[in-house]
Amino acid sequence: MSYTKISCNNILFKGGNTLGHQWSQNDGGKPSESHGQYISAIYRHMQIAISAELAAYRIGSGQYIFLMAIAFGQPITQKALSEKLLIDKTTTAKAISKLEVEGYVRREVDTADNRYQLLYLTEAGHEVVPKVQEALAHVKNKTRKGMTDEEYDKMLNLLKIVLHNLTEQE
């Protein structure tokens, strides 16, 4: 397996990949790196790692976030879940359906408003949550390797700013 050293704090990437795609120039006329390419690559690789960790529970990387949000916010409607996670309603509906088929989530009509259904974890859902938490912690620890707590906290704060900038209403 070959590694290529790049100038980003001596980080090595497998297979000679440098993510060095330059699609724009900064004010000095030099090519400018985009944080988006790194966020995208990190997301893809984390989804692969999470899927591998959760395969035994038949929970895909696209469902765990819904399972965990329901676990810590139940009862909750699909609409509220979509809004909380900043994910479109169609994606939420598909993920909830998959979790329901696997036996982790159940729906009940909201007695306060019959137009809505409330989402709850089943017994199997409650049993799998600690296993999902353990798997997510394993992936998180892998991603934190080589970072101090302060660096990790700073990274999280910067990512929150990026997300806020993209989601704020103009």
CSV table of C-alpha atoms in Angstrom, one decimal:
chain,number,residue,atom,x,y,z
A,1,MET,CA,0.0,0.0,0.0
A,2,SER,CA,1.5,3.3,-1.0
A,3,TYR,CA,1.2,6.6,0.9
A,4,THR,CA,1.8,10.1,-0.4
A,5,LYS,CA,2.8,12.8,1.9
A,6,ILE,CA,1.0,16.1,1.4
A,7,SER,CA,1.6,19.5,2.9
A,8,CYS,CA,-1.5,19.5,5.2
A,9,ASN,CA,0.2,19.0,8.6
A,10,ASN,CA,2.1,15.9,7.3
A,11,ILE,CA,-1.0,13.9,6.7
A,12,LEU,CA,-0.7,10.7,4.7
A,13,PHE,CA,-3.4,9.5,2.4
A,14,LYS,CA,-3.7,5.9,1.2
A,15,GLY,CA,-3.1,5.1,-2.5
A,16,GLY,CA,-1.4,8.4,-3.3
A,17,ASN,CA,-4.6,10.4,-3.2
A,18,THR,CA,-4.0,14.0,-2.2
A,19,LEU,CA,-7.5,15.6,-2.7
A,20,GLY,CA,-5.5,18.3,-4.5
A,21,HIS,CA,-8.3,19.2,-6.9
A,22,GLN,CA,-8.2,22.9,-7.5
A,23,TRP,CA,-11.4,24.3,-9.1
A,24,SER,CA,-11.0,28.0,-8.1
A,25,GLN,CA,-8.3,30.5,-7.4
A,26,ASN,CA,-7.9,32.6,-4.4
A,27,ASP,CA,-7.3,36.4,-4.5
A,28,GLY,CA,-3.6,36.0,-5.1
A,29,GLY,CA,-4.2,34.1,-8.4
A,30,LYS,CA,-3.0,30.8,-6.8
A,31,PRO,CA,-5.2,27.7,-6.8
A,32,SER,CA,-7.3,27.5,-3.7
A,33,GLU,CA,-8.2,24.3,-1.8
A,34,SER,CA,-11.8,23.8,-0.8
A,35,HIS,CA,-12.9,22.5,2.6
A,36,GLY,CA,-15.9,21.0,0.8
A,37,GLN,CA,-13.8,18.3,-0.9
A,38,TYR,CA,-12.5,17.2,2.5
A,39,ILE,CA,-15.9,17.3,4.1
A,40,SER,CA,-17.3,15.2,1.3
A,41,ALA,CA,-14.4,12.6,1.5
A,42,ILE,CA,-14.7,12.4,5.3
A,43,TYR,CA,-18.5,11.9,5.0
A,44,ARG,CA,-18.1,9.1,2.5
A,45,HIS,CA,-15.4,7.3,4.5
A,46,MET,CA,-17.3,7.7,7.8
A,47,GLN,CA,-20.4,6.3,6.2
A,48,ILE,CA,-18.5,3.2,5.0
A,49,ALA,CA,-17.0,2.7,8.4
A,50,ILE,CA,-20.3,3.2,10.2
A,51,SER,CA,-22.0,0.8,7.8
A,52,ALA,CA,-19.4,-1.9,8.5
A,53,GLU,CA,-19.8,-1.4,12.3
A,54,LEU,CA,-23.6,-1.6,12.1
A,55,ALA,CA,-24.0,-4.4,9.5
A,56,ALA,CA,-24.7,-7.0,12.1
A,57,TYR,CA,-27.8,-5.0,13.3
A,58,ARG,CA,-29.1,-4.4,9.7
A,59,ILE,CA,-28.8,-0.7,10.3
A,60,GLY,CA,-27.4,1.3,7.4
A,61,SER,CA,-25.3,4.4,7.6
A,62,GLY,CA,-28.5,6.3,6.5
A,63,GLN,CA,-30.6,5.1,9.3
A,64,TYR,CA,-28.6,5.3,12.5
A,65,ILE,CA,-29.0,9.0,12.9
A,66,PHE,CA,-32.8,8.7,12.8
A,67,LEU,CA,-32.7,5.8,15.3
A,68,MET,CA,-30.5,7.8,17.7
A,69,ALA,CA,-32.6,11.0,17.4
A,70,ILE,CA,-35.8,9.0,18.2
A,71,ALA,CA,-34.1,7.3,21.1
A,72,PHE,CA,-33.3,10.7,22.7
A,73,GLY,CA,-36.3,12.6,21.6
A,74,GLN,CA,-39.3,10.2,21.6
A,75,PRO,CA,-42.1,10.6,21.0
A,76,ILE,CA,-41.4,12.7,17.9
A,77,THR,CA,-43.2,13.1,14.5
A,78,GLN,CA,-41.5,12.5,11.2
A,79,LYS,CA,-41.8,16.2,10.4
A,80,ALA,CA,-40.1,17.2,13.6
A,81,LEU,CA,-37.4,14.6,13.1
A,82,SER,CA,-36.7,16.0,9.6
A,83,GLU,CA,-36.5,19.5,10.9
A,84,LYS,CA,-34.3,18.5,13.8
A,85,LEU,CA,-31.8,16.7,11.6
A,86,LEU,CA,-32.0,19.1,8.7
A,87,ILE,CA,-33.0,16.2,6.4
A,88,ASP,CA,-35.7,16.3,3.8
A,89,LYS,CA,-39.0,14.5,4.5
A,90,THR,CA,-38.7,11.9,1.8
A,91,THR,CA,-35.3,10.7,3.1
A,92,THR,CA,-36.7,10.6,6.6
A,93,ALA,CA,-39.7,8.6,5.5
A,94,LYS,CA,-37.5,6.0,3.8
A,95,ALA,CA,-35.2,5.7,6.8
A,96,ILE,CA,-38.1,5.3,9.2
A,97,SER,CA,-39.7,2.7,7.0
A,98,LYS,CA,-36.5,0.7,7.0
A,99,LEU,CA,-36.1,1.0,10.8
A,100,GLU,CA,-39.8,-0.1,11.2
A,101,VAL,CA,-39.2,-3.1,8.9
A,102,GLU,CA,-36.2,-4.1,11.0
A,103,GLY,CA,-38.3,-3.9,14.1
A,104,TYR,CA,-36.5,-1.0,15.8
A,105,VAL,CA,-39.2,1.7,15.4
A,106,ARG,CA,-43.0,1.8,15.7
A,107,ARG,CA,-45.6,4.5,14.9
A,108,GLU,CA,-48.6,5.5,16.9
A,109,VAL,CA,-51.3,8.0,15.9
A,110,ASP,CA,-50.9,11.2,17.8
A,111,THR,CA,-54.0,11.5,19.9
A,112,ALA,CA,-53.6,15.3,20.1
A,113,ASP,CA,-53.7,15.5,16.3
A,114,ASN,CA,-54.8,12.5,14.2
A,115,ARG,CA,-52.9,13.8,11.1
A,116,TYR,CA,-49.6,12.9,12.7
A,117,GLN,CA,-47.9,9.7,13.8
A,118,LEU,CA,-45.5,9.7,16.7
A,119,LEU,CA,-42.4,7.6,16.5
A,120,TYR,CA,-41.1,5.4,19.3
A,121,LEU,CA,-38.4,2.8,19.7
A,122,THR,CA,-39.5,-0.8,20.1
A,123,GLU,CA,-38.0,-3.1,22.7
A,124,ALA,CA,-35.5,-4.2,20.0
A,125,GLY,CA,-34.8,-0.6,19.3
A,126,HIS,CA,-34.0,0.1,23.0
A,127,GLU,CA,-31.7,-2.9,23.0
A,128,VAL,CA,-29.8,-1.9,19.9
A,129,VAL,CA,-29.2,1.7,20.9
A,130,PRO,CA,-26.2,1.0,23.2
A,131,LYS,CA,-24.7,-1.2,20.5
A,132,VAL,CA,-25.1,1.7,18.0
A,133,GLN,CA,-23.6,4.1,20.5
A,134,GLU,CA,-20.6,1.8,20.9
A,135,ALA,CA,-20.1,1.5,17.2
A,136,LEU,CA,-20.3,5.2,16.6
A,137,ALA,CA,-17.9,5.8,19.5
A,138,HIS,CA,-15.4,3.4,17.8
A,139,VAL,CA,-15.6,5.3,14.5
A,140,LYS,CA,-15.4,8.7,16.3
A,141,ASN,CA,-12.3,7.5,18.2
A,142,LYS,CA,-10.7,6.5,14.9
A,143,THR,CA,-11.4,9.9,13.4
A,144,ARG,CA,-10.0,11.7,16.4
A,145,LYS,CA,-6.7,9.9,16.4
A,146,GLY,CA,-3.8,12.4,16.4
A,147,MET,CA,-6.0,15.3,17.7
A,148,THR,CA,-6.1,16.9,21.1
A,149,ASP,CA,-9.4,17.5,22.7
A,150,GLU,CA,-9.0,21.2,22.0
A,151,GLU,CA,-8.3,20.6,18.3
A,152,TYR,CA,-11.3,18.4,18.1
A,153,ASP,CA,-13.5,20.9,19.8
A,154,LYS,CA,-12.2,23.7,17.5
A,155,MET,CA,-12.9,21.5,14.5
A,156,LEU,CA,-16.5,20.9,15.7
A,157,ASN,CA,-17.1,24.6,16.3
A,158,LEU,CA,-15.8,25.5,12.8
A,159,LEU,CA,-18.0,22.9,11.2
A,160,LYS,CA,-21.0,24.3,13.1
A,161,ILE,CA,-20.2,27.7,11.7
A,162,VAL,CA,-20.0,26.3,8.1
A,163,LEU,CA,-23.4,24.5,8.6
A,164,HIS,CA,-25.0,27.6,10.0
A,165,ASN,CA,-23.7,29.7,7.1
A,166,LEU,CA,-25.2,27.2,4.7
A,167,THR,CA,-28.6,26.8,6.4
A,168,GLU,CA,-29.3,30.4,7.6
A,169,GLN,CA,-32.2,32.1,5.9
A,170,GLU,CA,-31.2,35.2,4.0
